[in-house]
């Protein structure tokens, strides 16, 4: 592990994510300390660049990313207390849905409990569409 847990992306984590990582003791500290390295590795592996941290989550790093063509996507790296079975269920569900009713799964890396997802637009309730049209 390199650096302290307060370098790079850790300083931009939402307070709730940082607090939850801190509450995990040694496992959370290791997750924080390795976050920059993991992000750099995933950027290289998936051909993306993380450009910002998104707010609102509480159990993962969620970063706005861009691929090599400039298309926006979402990188999510779960905290270490997320059970592996729940991670696998999430990945399998997204893969099976193939973008129908869920965001598209572009890539996953179980060793880091990381997923690369399609970036969705505004929330459906903000679209003005009827519930029937929202389901299409």
Short mmCIF file of N, CA, C and O in Angstrom, two decimals:
data_model
loop_
_atom_site.label_atom_id
_atom_site.label_comp_id
_atom_site.label_asym_id
_atom_site.label_seq_id
_atom_site.Cartn_x
_atom_site.Cartn_y
_atom_site.Cartn_z
N UNK A 1 0.83 -1.19 0.00
CA UNK A 1 0.00 0.00 0.00
C UNK A 1 0.87 1.24 0.00
O UNK A 1 1.87 1.29 0.69
N UNK A 2 0.44 2.23 -0.73
CA UNK A 2 1.24 3.45 -0.76
C UNK A 2 0.43 4.61 -0.19
O UNK A 2 -0.78 4.65 -0.30
N UNK A 3 1.13 5.53 0.40
CA UNK A 3 0.50 6.76 0.87
C UNK A 3 -0.38 6.57 2.08
O UNK A 3 -0.52 5.49 2.62
N UNK A 4 -0.97 7.65 2.49
CA UNK A 4 -1.90 7.62 3.62
C UNK A 4 -3.31 7.50 3.09
O UNK A 4 -3.55 7.69 1.90
N UNK A 5 -4.29 7.19 3.95
CA UNK A 5 -5.65 7.04 3.46
C UNK A 5 -6.28 8.35 3.03
O UNK A 5 -7.39 8.36 2.53
N UNK A 6 -5.61 9.45 3.17
CA UNK A 6 -6.21 10.74 2.82
C UNK A 6 -5.58 11.35 1.57
O UNK A 6 -5.60 12.54 1.38
N UNK A 7 -4.99 10.54 0.72
CA UNK A 7 -4.43 11.04 -0.54
C UNK A 7 -5.44 10.88 -1.66
O UNK A 7 -6.27 9.98 -1.64
N UNK A 8 -5.37 11.71 -2.69
CA UNK A 8 -6.12 11.54 -3.92
C UNK A 8 -7.62 11.44 -3.77
O UNK A 8 -8.25 12.29 -3.17
N UNK A 9 -8.19 10.35 -4.32
CA UNK A 9 -9.64 10.22 -4.36
C UNK A 9 -10.27 10.14 -2.97
O UNK A 9 -11.42 10.51 -2.80
N UNK A 10 -9.53 9.65 -1.99
CA UNK A 10 -10.09 9.54 -0.63
C UNK A 10 -10.53 10.89 -0.08
O UNK A 10 -11.48 10.97 0.68
N UNK A 11 -9.82 11.93 -0.46
CA UNK A 11 -10.17 13.26 0.05
C UNK A 11 -11.47 13.77 -0.56
O UNK A 11 -12.04 14.74 -0.07
N UNK A 12 -11.94 13.10 -1.61
CA UNK A 12 -13.16 13.54 -2.30
C UNK A 12 -14.34 12.60 -2.08
O UNK A 12 -15.40 12.81 -2.65
N UNK A 13 -14.14 11.56 -1.28
CA UNK A 13 -15.23 10.63 -1.00
C UNK A 13 -16.36 11.34 -0.26
O UNK A 13 -16.10 12.19 0.60
N UNK A 14 -17.61 10.98 -0.53
CA UNK A 14 -18.70 11.50 0.29
C UNK A 14 -18.47 11.13 1.75
O UNK A 14 -17.91 10.06 2.06
N UNK A 15 -18.89 11.97 2.63
CA UNK A 15 -18.68 11.77 4.07
C UNK A 15 -19.22 10.42 4.55
O UNK A 15 -18.62 9.76 5.38
N UNK A 16 -20.37 10.02 3.99
CA UNK A 16 -20.96 8.74 4.42
C UNK A 16 -20.10 7.55 4.02
O UNK A 16 -19.97 6.60 4.78
N UNK A 17 -19.50 7.59 2.83
CA UNK A 17 -18.63 6.50 2.39
C UNK A 17 -17.37 6.46 3.24
O UNK A 17 -16.95 5.39 3.70
N UNK A 18 -16.76 7.61 3.46
CA UNK A 18 -15.55 7.69 4.29
C UNK A 18 -15.85 7.19 5.71
O UNK A 18 -15.08 6.42 6.29
N UNK A 19 -16.99 7.62 6.26
CA UNK A 19 -17.38 7.18 7.60
C UNK A 19 -17.60 5.69 7.69
O UNK A 19 -17.18 5.04 8.66
N UNK A 20 -18.24 5.13 6.67
CA UNK A 20 -18.47 3.69 6.68
C UNK A 20 -17.15 2.94 6.55
O UNK A 20 -16.94 1.94 7.23
N UNK A 21 -16.24 3.42 5.69
CA UNK A 21 -14.92 2.78 5.57
C UNK A 21 -14.18 2.85 6.91
O UNK A 21 -13.60 1.85 7.34
N UNK A 22 -14.21 4.00 7.56
CA UNK A 22 -13.55 4.15 8.86
C UNK A 22 -14.12 3.17 9.88
O UNK A 22 -13.39 2.64 10.72
N UNK A 23 -15.43 2.91 9.81
CA UNK A 23 -16.08 2.03 10.79
C UNK A 23 -15.70 0.57 10.60
O UNK A 23 -15.96 -0.25 11.48
N UNK A 24 -15.05 0.24 9.48
CA UNK A 24 -14.69 -1.15 9.19
C UNK A 24 -13.32 -1.53 9.75
O UNK A 24 -12.85 -2.65 9.54
N UNK A 25 -12.68 -0.59 10.43
CA UNK A 25 -11.38 -0.89 11.04
C UNK A 25 -10.29 -1.10 10.01
O UNK A 25 -10.21 -0.38 9.01
N UNK A 26 -9.47 -2.13 10.24
CA UNK A 26 -8.31 -2.40 9.37
C UNK A 26 -8.71 -2.63 7.91
O UNK A 26 -8.05 -2.14 7.00
N UNK A 27 -9.80 -3.34 7.67
CA UNK A 27 -10.25 -3.59 6.29
C UNK A 27 -10.62 -2.29 5.59
O UNK A 27 -10.28 -2.08 4.42
N UNK A 28 -11.30 -1.41 6.29
CA UNK A 28 -11.66 -0.12 5.71
C UNK A 28 -10.45 0.75 5.45
O UNK A 28 -10.37 1.44 4.43
N UNK A 29 -9.50 0.74 6.38
CA UNK A 29 -8.27 1.50 6.21
C UNK A 29 -7.49 1.02 4.99
O UNK A 29 -7.04 1.83 4.17
N UNK A 30 -7.38 -0.30 4.83
CA UNK A 30 -6.69 -0.84 3.65
C UNK A 30 -7.41 -0.44 2.37
O UNK A 30 -6.76 -0.13 1.37
N UNK A 31 -8.74 -0.47 2.39
CA UNK A 31 -9.53 -0.08 1.21
C UNK A 31 -9.24 1.39 0.85
O UNK A 31 -8.99 1.71 -0.30
N UNK A 32 -9.24 2.25 1.87
CA UNK A 32 -8.96 3.67 1.65
C UNK A 32 -7.54 3.87 1.11
O UNK A 32 -7.32 4.62 0.17
N UNK A 33 -6.58 3.18 1.72
CA UNK A 33 -5.17 3.34 1.32
C UNK A 33 -4.91 2.84 -0.09
O UNK A 33 -4.02 3.35 -0.77
N UNK A 34 -5.66 1.86 -0.54
CA UNK A 34 -5.42 1.30 -1.87
C UNK A 34 -6.32 1.89 -2.94
O UNK A 34 -6.16 1.55 -4.12
N UNK A 35 -7.24 2.77 -2.58
CA UNK A 35 -8.23 3.26 -3.53
C UNK A 35 -7.61 3.90 -4.77
O UNK A 35 -7.99 3.59 -5.90
N UNK A 36 -6.65 4.79 -4.59
CA UNK A 36 -6.01 5.43 -5.75
C UNK A 36 -5.37 4.41 -6.68
O UNK A 36 -5.48 4.50 -7.91
N UNK A 37 -4.67 3.43 -6.10
CA UNK A 37 -4.01 2.40 -6.89
C UNK A 37 -5.03 1.53 -7.63
O UNK A 37 -4.84 1.20 -8.81
N UNK A 38 -6.10 1.18 -6.96
CA UNK A 38 -7.15 0.37 -7.60
C UNK A 38 -7.80 1.14 -8.74
O UNK A 38 -8.01 0.60 -9.83
N UNK A 39 -8.10 2.41 -8.52
CA UNK A 39 -8.70 3.22 -9.58
C UNK A 39 -7.76 3.30 -10.77
O UNK A 39 -8.19 3.12 -11.92
N UNK A 40 -6.48 3.55 -10.52
CA UNK A 40 -5.51 3.63 -11.62
C UNK A 40 -5.44 2.32 -12.39
O UNK A 40 -5.38 2.31 -13.63
N UNK A 41 -5.46 1.21 -11.68
CA UNK A 41 -5.42 -0.10 -12.33
C UNK A 41 -6.66 -0.34 -13.19
O UNK A 41 -6.57 -0.82 -14.33
N UNK A 42 -7.84 0.02 -12.66
CA UNK A 42 -9.08 -0.17 -13.42
C UNK A 42 -9.15 0.79 -14.61
O UNK A 42 -9.67 0.42 -15.66
N UNK A 43 -8.63 2.00 -14.43
CA UNK A 43 -8.59 2.94 -15.57
C UNK A 43 -7.81 2.33 -16.72
O UNK A 43 -8.24 2.38 -17.88
N UNK A 44 -6.67 1.75 -16.41
CA UNK A 44 -5.82 1.14 -17.44
C UNK A 44 -6.49 -0.10 -18.03
O UNK A 44 -6.54 -0.28 -19.25
N UNK A 45 -7.02 -0.94 -17.16
CA UNK A 45 -7.64 -2.20 -17.57
C UNK A 45 -8.84 -1.97 -18.48
O UNK A 45 -9.03 -2.70 -19.45
N UNK A 46 -9.65 -0.97 -18.16
CA UNK A 46 -10.90 -0.75 -18.89
C UNK A 46 -10.85 0.43 -19.87
O UNK A 46 -11.84 0.75 -20.51
N UNK A 47 -9.71 1.10 -19.97
CA UNK A 47 -9.58 2.21 -20.91
C UNK A 47 -10.48 3.39 -20.57
O UNK A 47 -11.10 3.99 -21.44
N UNK A 48 -10.53 3.72 -19.28
CA UNK A 48 -11.36 4.83 -18.81
C UNK A 48 -10.50 5.83 -18.05
O UNK A 48 -9.37 5.53 -17.68
N UNK A 49 -11.10 7.00 -17.80
CA UNK A 49 -10.50 8.00 -16.94
C UNK A 49 -11.57 8.46 -15.97
O UNK A 49 -12.65 8.89 -16.40
N UNK A 50 -11.31 8.35 -14.68
CA UNK A 50 -12.26 8.83 -13.67
C UNK A 50 -12.07 10.34 -13.58
O UNK A 50 -10.96 10.83 -13.41
N UNK A 51 -13.19 11.08 -13.70
CA UNK A 51 -13.11 12.54 -13.73
C UNK A 51 -13.74 13.20 -12.52
O UNK A 51 -13.46 14.37 -12.24
N UNK A 52 -14.58 12.47 -11.78
CA UNK A 52 -15.23 13.08 -10.63
C UNK A 52 -15.81 12.01 -9.72
O UNK A 52 -16.03 10.88 -10.15
N UNK A 53 -16.04 12.35 -8.48
CA UNK A 53 -16.72 11.48 -7.52
C UNK A 53 -18.17 11.91 -7.48
O UNK A 53 -18.48 13.11 -7.40
N UNK A 54 -19.07 10.93 -7.51
CA UNK A 54 -20.50 11.23 -7.44
C UNK A 54 -20.98 11.12 -6.00
O UNK A 54 -20.56 10.23 -5.26
N UNK A 55 -21.85 12.01 -5.63
CA UNK A 55 -22.43 12.03 -4.28
C UNK A 55 -23.65 11.12 -4.22
O UNK A 55 -24.21 10.75 -5.24
N UNK A 56 -24.08 10.82 -3.02
CA UNK A 56 -25.35 10.13 -2.82
C UNK A 56 -25.21 8.70 -2.34
O UNK A 56 -26.11 8.18 -1.72
N UNK A 57 -24.10 8.05 -2.61
CA UNK A 57 -23.92 6.69 -2.17
C UNK A 57 -23.40 6.62 -0.74
O UNK A 57 -23.00 7.63 -0.16
N UNK A 58 -23.40 5.40 -0.18
CA UNK A 58 -22.89 5.25 1.18
C UNK A 58 -22.03 4.01 1.35
O UNK A 58 -21.42 3.84 2.40
N UNK A 59 -21.95 3.16 0.34
CA UNK A 59 -21.24 1.89 0.51
C UNK A 59 -20.24 1.60 -0.60
O UNK A 59 -19.81 0.47 -0.75
N UNK A 60 -19.86 2.64 -1.36
CA UNK A 60 -18.93 2.41 -2.47
C UNK A 60 -18.36 3.73 -2.95
O UNK A 60 -18.98 4.79 -2.79
N UNK A 61 -17.19 3.63 -3.59
CA UNK A 61 -16.70 4.75 -4.39
C UNK A 61 -17.49 4.70 -5.68
O UNK A 61 -17.58 3.64 -6.33
N UNK A 62 -18.08 5.83 -6.06
CA UNK A 62 -18.81 5.92 -7.32
C UNK A 62 -18.24 7.10 -8.08
O UNK A 62 -18.33 8.24 -7.63
N UNK A 63 -17.62 6.80 -9.21
CA UNK A 63 -16.94 7.84 -9.97
C UNK A 63 -17.50 8.00 -11.37
O UNK A 63 -17.75 7.01 -12.06
N UNK A 64 -17.68 9.25 -11.76
CA UNK A 64 -18.01 9.56 -13.14
C UNK A 64 -16.74 9.36 -13.95
O UNK A 64 -15.68 9.88 -13.60
N UNK A 65 -16.85 8.59 -15.03
CA UNK A 65 -15.70 8.24 -15.85
C UNK A 65 -16.01 8.51 -17.30
O UNK A 65 -17.16 8.66 -17.69
N UNK A 66 -14.94 8.52 -18.10
CA UNK A 66 -15.09 8.62 -19.55
C UNK A 66 -14.23 7.55 -20.18
O UNK A 66 -13.11 7.30 -19.73
N UNK A 67 -14.77 6.95 -21.24
CA UNK A 67 -13.97 5.95 -21.95
C UNK A 67 -13.09 6.64 -22.98
O UNK A 67 -13.08 7.87 -23.08
N UNK A 68 -12.36 5.86 -23.75
CA UNK A 68 -11.42 6.42 -24.73
C UNK A 68 -12.08 7.25 -25.81
O UNK A 68 -11.41 8.05 -26.47
N UNK A 69 -13.39 7.07 -26.02
CA UNK A 69 -14.13 7.85 -27.01
C UNK A 69 -14.84 9.05 -26.40
O UNK A 69 -15.54 9.77 -27.10
N UNK A 70 -14.69 9.23 -25.08
CA UNK A 70 -15.32 10.35 -24.40
C UNK A 70 -16.72 10.06 -23.88
O UNK A 70 -17.37 10.94 -23.32
N UNK A 71 -17.19 8.82 -24.03
CA UNK A 71 -18.51 8.44 -23.53
C UNK A 71 -18.46 8.30 -22.01
O UNK A 71 -17.55 7.68 -21.46
N UNK A 72 -19.45 8.89 -21.34
CA UNK A 72 -19.50 8.83 -19.89
C UNK A 72 -19.98 7.47 -19.40
O UNK A 72 -20.86 6.84 -20.01
N UNK A 73 -19.39 7.00 -18.31
CA UNK A 73 -19.77 5.76 -17.67
C UNK A 73 -19.52 5.92 -16.17
O UNK A 73 -18.97 6.92 -15.73
N UNK A 74 -19.92 4.93 -15.42
CA UNK A 74 -19.83 4.99 -13.96
C UNK A 74 -18.95 3.85 -13.45
O UNK A 74 -19.19 2.69 -13.78
N UNK A 75 -17.97 4.18 -12.64
CA UNK A 75 -17.13 3.20 -11.96
C UNK A 75 -17.60 3.09 -10.52
O UNK A 75 -17.69 4.10 -9.82
N UNK A 76 -17.92 1.89 -10.09
CA UNK A 76 -18.34 1.65 -8.71
C UNK A 76 -17.42 0.62 -8.09
O UNK A 76 -17.26 -0.47 -8.63
N UNK A 77 -16.82 0.97 -6.94
CA UNK A 77 -15.94 0.06 -6.20
C UNK A 77 -16.52 -0.08 -4.80
O UNK A 77 -16.52 0.87 -4.01
N UNK A 78 -17.04 -1.26 -4.50
CA UNK A 78 -17.71 -1.49 -3.22
C UNK A 78 -16.73 -1.55 -2.06
O UNK A 78 -15.58 -1.96 -2.23
N UNK A 79 -17.21 -1.18 -0.89
CA UNK A 79 -16.43 -1.31 0.34
C UNK A 79 -16.18 -2.79 0.62
O UNK A 79 -16.93 -3.65 0.16
N UNK A 80 -15.16 -3.10 1.40
CA UNK A 80 -14.80 -4.50 1.63
C UNK A 80 -15.80 -5.31 2.45
O UNK A 80 -15.71 -6.53 2.48
N UNK A 81 -16.76 -4.67 3.08
CA UNK A 81 -17.73 -5.43 3.87
C UNK A 81 -18.92 -5.89 3.02
O UNK A 81 -19.79 -6.60 3.51
N UNK A 82 -18.94 -5.53 1.74
CA UNK A 82 -20.00 -5.98 0.85
C UNK A 82 -19.80 -7.47 0.58
O UNK A 82 -18.76 -7.86 0.04
N UNK A 83 -20.74 -8.31 0.98
CA UNK A 83 -20.54 -9.76 0.83
C UNK A 83 -20.32 -10.15 -0.64
O UNK A 83 -21.01 -9.65 -1.53
N UNK A 84 -19.36 -11.06 -0.90
CA UNK A 84 -19.09 -11.49 -2.28
C UNK A 84 -20.33 -12.02 -3.00
O UNK A 84 -20.50 -11.80 -4.19
N UNK A 85 -21.20 -12.72 -2.26
CA UNK A 85 -22.42 -13.25 -2.90
C UNK A 85 -23.32 -12.13 -3.40
O UNK A 85 -23.95 -12.26 -4.44
N UNK A 86 -23.39 -11.04 -2.65
CA UNK A 86 -24.22 -9.91 -3.09
C UNK A 86 -23.60 -9.25 -4.32
O UNK A 86 -24.31 -8.87 -5.24
N UNK A 87 -22.28 -9.15 -4.36
CA UNK A 87 -21.60 -8.61 -5.53
C UNK A 87 -21.91 -9.47 -6.75
O UNK A 87 -22.29 -8.98 -7.81
N UNK A 88 -21.74 -10.79 -6.61
CA UNK A 88 -22.00 -11.71 -7.73
C UNK A 88 -23.44 -11.63 -8.19
O UNK A 88 -23.72 -11.67 -9.39
N UNK A 89 -24.39 -11.53 -7.25
CA UNK A 89 -25.81 -11.42 -7.60
C UNK A 89 -26.06 -10.15 -8.40
O UNK A 89 -26.77 -10.17 -9.41
N UNK A 90 -25.47 -9.06 -7.97
CA UNK A 90 -25.60 -7.78 -8.69
C UNK A 90 -25.06 -7.92 -10.12
O UNK A 90 -25.73 -7.55 -11.09
N UNK A 91 -23.86 -8.44 -10.26
CA UNK A 91 -23.24 -8.59 -11.58
C UNK A 91 -24.08 -9.52 -12.46
O UNK A 91 -24.35 -9.21 -13.62
N UNK A 92 -24.51 -10.65 -11.90
CA UNK A 92 -25.30 -11.60 -12.69
C UNK A 92 -26.63 -11.01 -13.12
O UNK A 92 -27.09 -11.24 -14.24
N UNK A 93 -27.25 -10.24 -12.24
CA UNK A 93 -28.52 -9.59 -12.57
C UNK A 93 -28.33 -8.58 -13.70
O UNK A 93 -29.09 -8.57 -14.67
N UNK A 94 -27.31 -7.74 -13.57
CA UNK A 94 -27.05 -6.74 -14.60
C UNK A 94 -26.69 -7.40 -15.93
O UNK A 94 -27.12 -6.95 -17.00
N UNK A 95 -25.90 -8.45 -15.87
CA UNK A 95 -25.52 -9.15 -17.10
C UNK A 95 -26.75 -9.78 -17.77
O UNK A 95 -26.93 -9.67 -18.98
N UNK A 96 -27.61 -10.41 -16.97
CA UNK A 96 -28.81 -11.06 -17.52
C UNK A 96 -29.79 -10.03 -18.09
O UNK A 96 -30.42 -10.26 -19.12
N UNK A 97 -29.91 -8.88 -17.43
CA UNK A 97 -30.84 -7.85 -17.89
C UNK A 97 -30.37 -7.22 -19.20
O UNK A 97 -31.19 -6.76 -20.00
N UNK A 98 -29.06 -7.18 -19.39
CA UNK A 98 -28.47 -6.64 -20.63
C UNK A 98 -29.03 -5.26 -20.99
O UNK A 98 -29.38 -5.00 -22.14
N UNK A 99 -29.17 -4.41 -19.97
CA UNK A 99 -29.61 -3.04 -20.22
C UNK A 99 -31.12 -2.85 -20.26
O UNK A 99 -31.59 -1.73 -20.45
N UNK A 100 -31.89 -3.89 -20.09
CA UNK A 100 -33.35 -3.78 -20.11
C UNK A 100 -33.86 -3.62 -18.68
O UNK A 100 -33.85 -4.57 -17.91
N UNK A 101 -34.28 -2.43 -18.32
CA UNK A 101 -34.78 -2.16 -16.97
C UNK A 101 -33.68 -1.84 -15.97
O UNK A 101 -33.96 -1.45 -14.85
N UNK A 102 -32.45 -2.04 -16.35
CA UNK A 102 -31.29 -1.74 -15.53
C UNK A 102 -30.25 -1.05 -16.41
O UNK A 102 -30.31 -1.12 -17.63
N UNK A 103 -29.28 -0.44 -15.77
CA UNK A 103 -28.17 0.11 -16.56
C UNK A 103 -27.37 -1.03 -17.16
O UNK A 103 -27.39 -2.15 -16.66
N UNK A 104 -26.68 -0.74 -18.24
CA UNK A 104 -25.84 -1.73 -18.91
C UNK A 104 -24.56 -1.96 -18.12
O UNK A 104 -23.92 -1.00 -17.69
N UNK A 105 -24.21 -3.20 -17.92
CA UNK A 105 -22.93 -3.56 -17.30
C UNK A 105 -21.89 -3.66 -18.40
O UNK A 105 -22.03 -4.45 -19.33
N UNK A 106 -20.85 -2.82 -18.31
CA UNK A 106 -19.78 -2.85 -19.31
C UNK A 106 -18.66 -3.78 -18.92
O UNK A 106 -18.06 -4.43 -19.78
N UNK A 107 -18.32 -3.84 -17.64
CA UNK A 107 -17.21 -4.67 -17.18
C UNK A 107 -17.33 -4.89 -15.68
O UNK A 107 -18.00 -4.11 -14.98
N UNK A 108 -16.67 -5.95 -15.19
CA UNK A 108 -16.62 -6.18 -13.75
C UNK A 108 -15.29 -6.81 -13.38
O UNK A 108 -14.64 -7.42 -14.21
N UNK A 109 -14.89 -6.58 -12.15
CA UNK A 109 -13.64 -7.12 -11.62
C UNK A 109 -13.90 -7.56 -10.19
O UNK A 109 -13.95 -6.72 -9.27
N UNK A 110 -14.09 -8.85 -10.01
CA UNK A 110 -14.45 -9.37 -8.69
C UNK A 110 -13.34 -9.15 -7.67
O UNK A 110 -13.61 -8.98 -6.48
N UNK A 111 -12.08 -9.14 -8.10
CA UNK A 111 -10.98 -9.00 -7.14
C UNK A 111 -11.03 -7.65 -6.42
O UNK A 111 -10.52 -7.53 -5.31
N UNK A 112 -11.64 -6.65 -7.06
CA UNK A 112 -11.79 -5.33 -6.43
C UNK A 112 -13.24 -4.99 -6.14
O UNK A 112 -13.53 -3.87 -5.71
N UNK A 113 -14.14 -5.94 -6.41
CA UNK A 113 -15.58 -5.69 -6.28
C UNK A 113 -15.95 -4.40 -6.99
O UNK A 113 -16.60 -3.52 -6.43
N UNK A 114 -15.49 -4.32 -8.25
CA UNK A 114 -15.69 -3.12 -9.06
C UNK A 114 -16.55 -3.45 -10.28
O UNK A 114 -16.43 -4.54 -10.85
N UNK A 115 -17.38 -2.50 -10.65
CA UNK A 115 -18.17 -2.64 -11.87
C UNK A 115 -18.12 -1.33 -12.65
O UNK A 115 -17.99 -0.25 -12.07
N UNK A 116 -18.19 -1.47 -13.96
CA UNK A 116 -18.24 -0.32 -14.85
C UNK A 116 -19.61 -0.35 -15.51
O UNK A 116 -20.00 -1.35 -16.13
N UNK A 117 -20.34 0.74 -15.34
CA UNK A 117 -21.75 0.79 -15.73
C UNK A 117 -22.04 1.91 -16.72
O UNK A 117 -21.35 2.94 -16.74
N UNK A 118 -23.10 1.72 -17.45
CA UNK A 118 -23.65 2.77 -18.30
C UNK A 118 -24.07 3.94 -17.41
O UNK A 118 -24.61 3.74 -16.32
N UNK A 119 -23.82 5.14 -17.88
CA UNK A 119 -24.32 6.31 -17.15
C UNK A 119 -25.73 6.59 -17.64
O UNK A 119 -25.97 6.77 -18.83
N UNK A 120 -26.65 6.60 -16.72
CA UNK A 120 -28.04 6.88 -17.06
C UNK A 120 -28.29 8.37 -17.05
O UNK A 120 -27.53 9.13 -16.45
N UNK A 121 -29.36 8.78 -17.66
CA UNK A 121 -29.74 10.19 -17.70
C UNK A 121 -30.45 10.60 -16.42
O UNK A 121 -30.30 9.97 -15.37
N UNK A 122 -31.27 11.64 -16.52
CA UNK A 122 -32.01 12.11 -15.34
C UNK A 122 -32.93 11.01 -14.80
O UNK A 122 -33.30 10.08 -15.52
N UNK A 123 -33.33 11.16 -13.57
CA UNK A 123 -34.26 10.20 -12.97
C UNK A 123 -35.57 10.23 -13.72
O UNK A 123 -36.03 11.29 -14.16
N UNK A 124 -36.17 9.05 -13.87
CA UNK A 124 -37.39 8.95 -14.68
C UNK A 124 -38.52 9.83 -14.17
O UNK A 124 -39.26 10.40 -14.95
N UNK A 125 -38.65 9.95 -12.85
CA UNK A 125 -39.74 10.77 -12.34
C UNK A 125 -39.58 12.24 -12.74
O UNK A 125 -40.54 13.00 -12.75
N UNK A 126 -38.37 12.63 -13.13
CA UNK A 126 -38.12 14.00 -13.57
C UNK A 126 -38.39 14.18 -15.06
O UNK A 126 -38.36 15.29 -15.56
N UNK A 127 -38.66 13.09 -15.77
CA UNK A 127 -38.79 13.15 -17.22
C UNK A 127 -40.13 13.67 -17.71
O UNK A 127 -40.25 14.08 -18.86
N UNK A 128 -41.15 13.61 -16.87
CA UNK A 128 -42.49 14.01 -17.30
C UNK A 128 -43.23 12.91 -18.04
O UNK A 128 -44.37 13.10 -18.46
N UNK A 129 -42.59 11.75 -18.22
CA UNK A 129 -43.23 10.64 -18.90
C UNK A 129 -44.21 9.93 -17.97
O UNK A 129 -44.01 9.90 -16.75
N UNK A 130 -45.25 9.35 -18.55
CA UNK A 130 -46.18 8.54 -17.75
C UNK A 130 -45.45 7.29 -17.27
O UNK A 130 -44.45 6.88 -17.89
N UNK A 131 -45.94 6.67 -16.20
CA UNK A 131 -45.30 5.44 -15.74
C UNK A 131 -45.20 4.37 -16.83
O UNK A 131 -44.21 3.65 -16.92
N UNK A 132 -46.23 4.29 -17.68
CA UNK A 132 -46.21 3.31 -18.78
C UNK A 132 -45.07 3.58 -19.74
O UNK A 132 -44.37 2.67 -20.18
N UNK A 133 -44.84 4.84 -20.08
CA UNK A 133 -43.77 5.21 -21.01
C UNK A 133 -42.40 5.03 -20.35
O UNK A 133 -41.41 4.73 -21.03
N UNK A 134 -42.34 5.23 -19.04
CA UNK A 134 -41.08 5.05 -18.32
C UNK A 134 -40.61 3.60 -18.37
O UNK A 134 -39.41 3.34 -18.33
N UNK A 135 -41.53 2.67 -18.50
CA UNK A 135 -41.20 1.24 -18.47
C UNK A 135 -40.67 0.72 -19.80
O UNK A 135 -40.17 -0.38 -19.88
N UNK A 136 -40.78 1.50 -20.86
CA UNK A 136 -40.36 1.04 -22.18
C UNK A 136 -38.86 1.10 -22.33
O UNK A 136 -38.18 1.93 -21.88
#
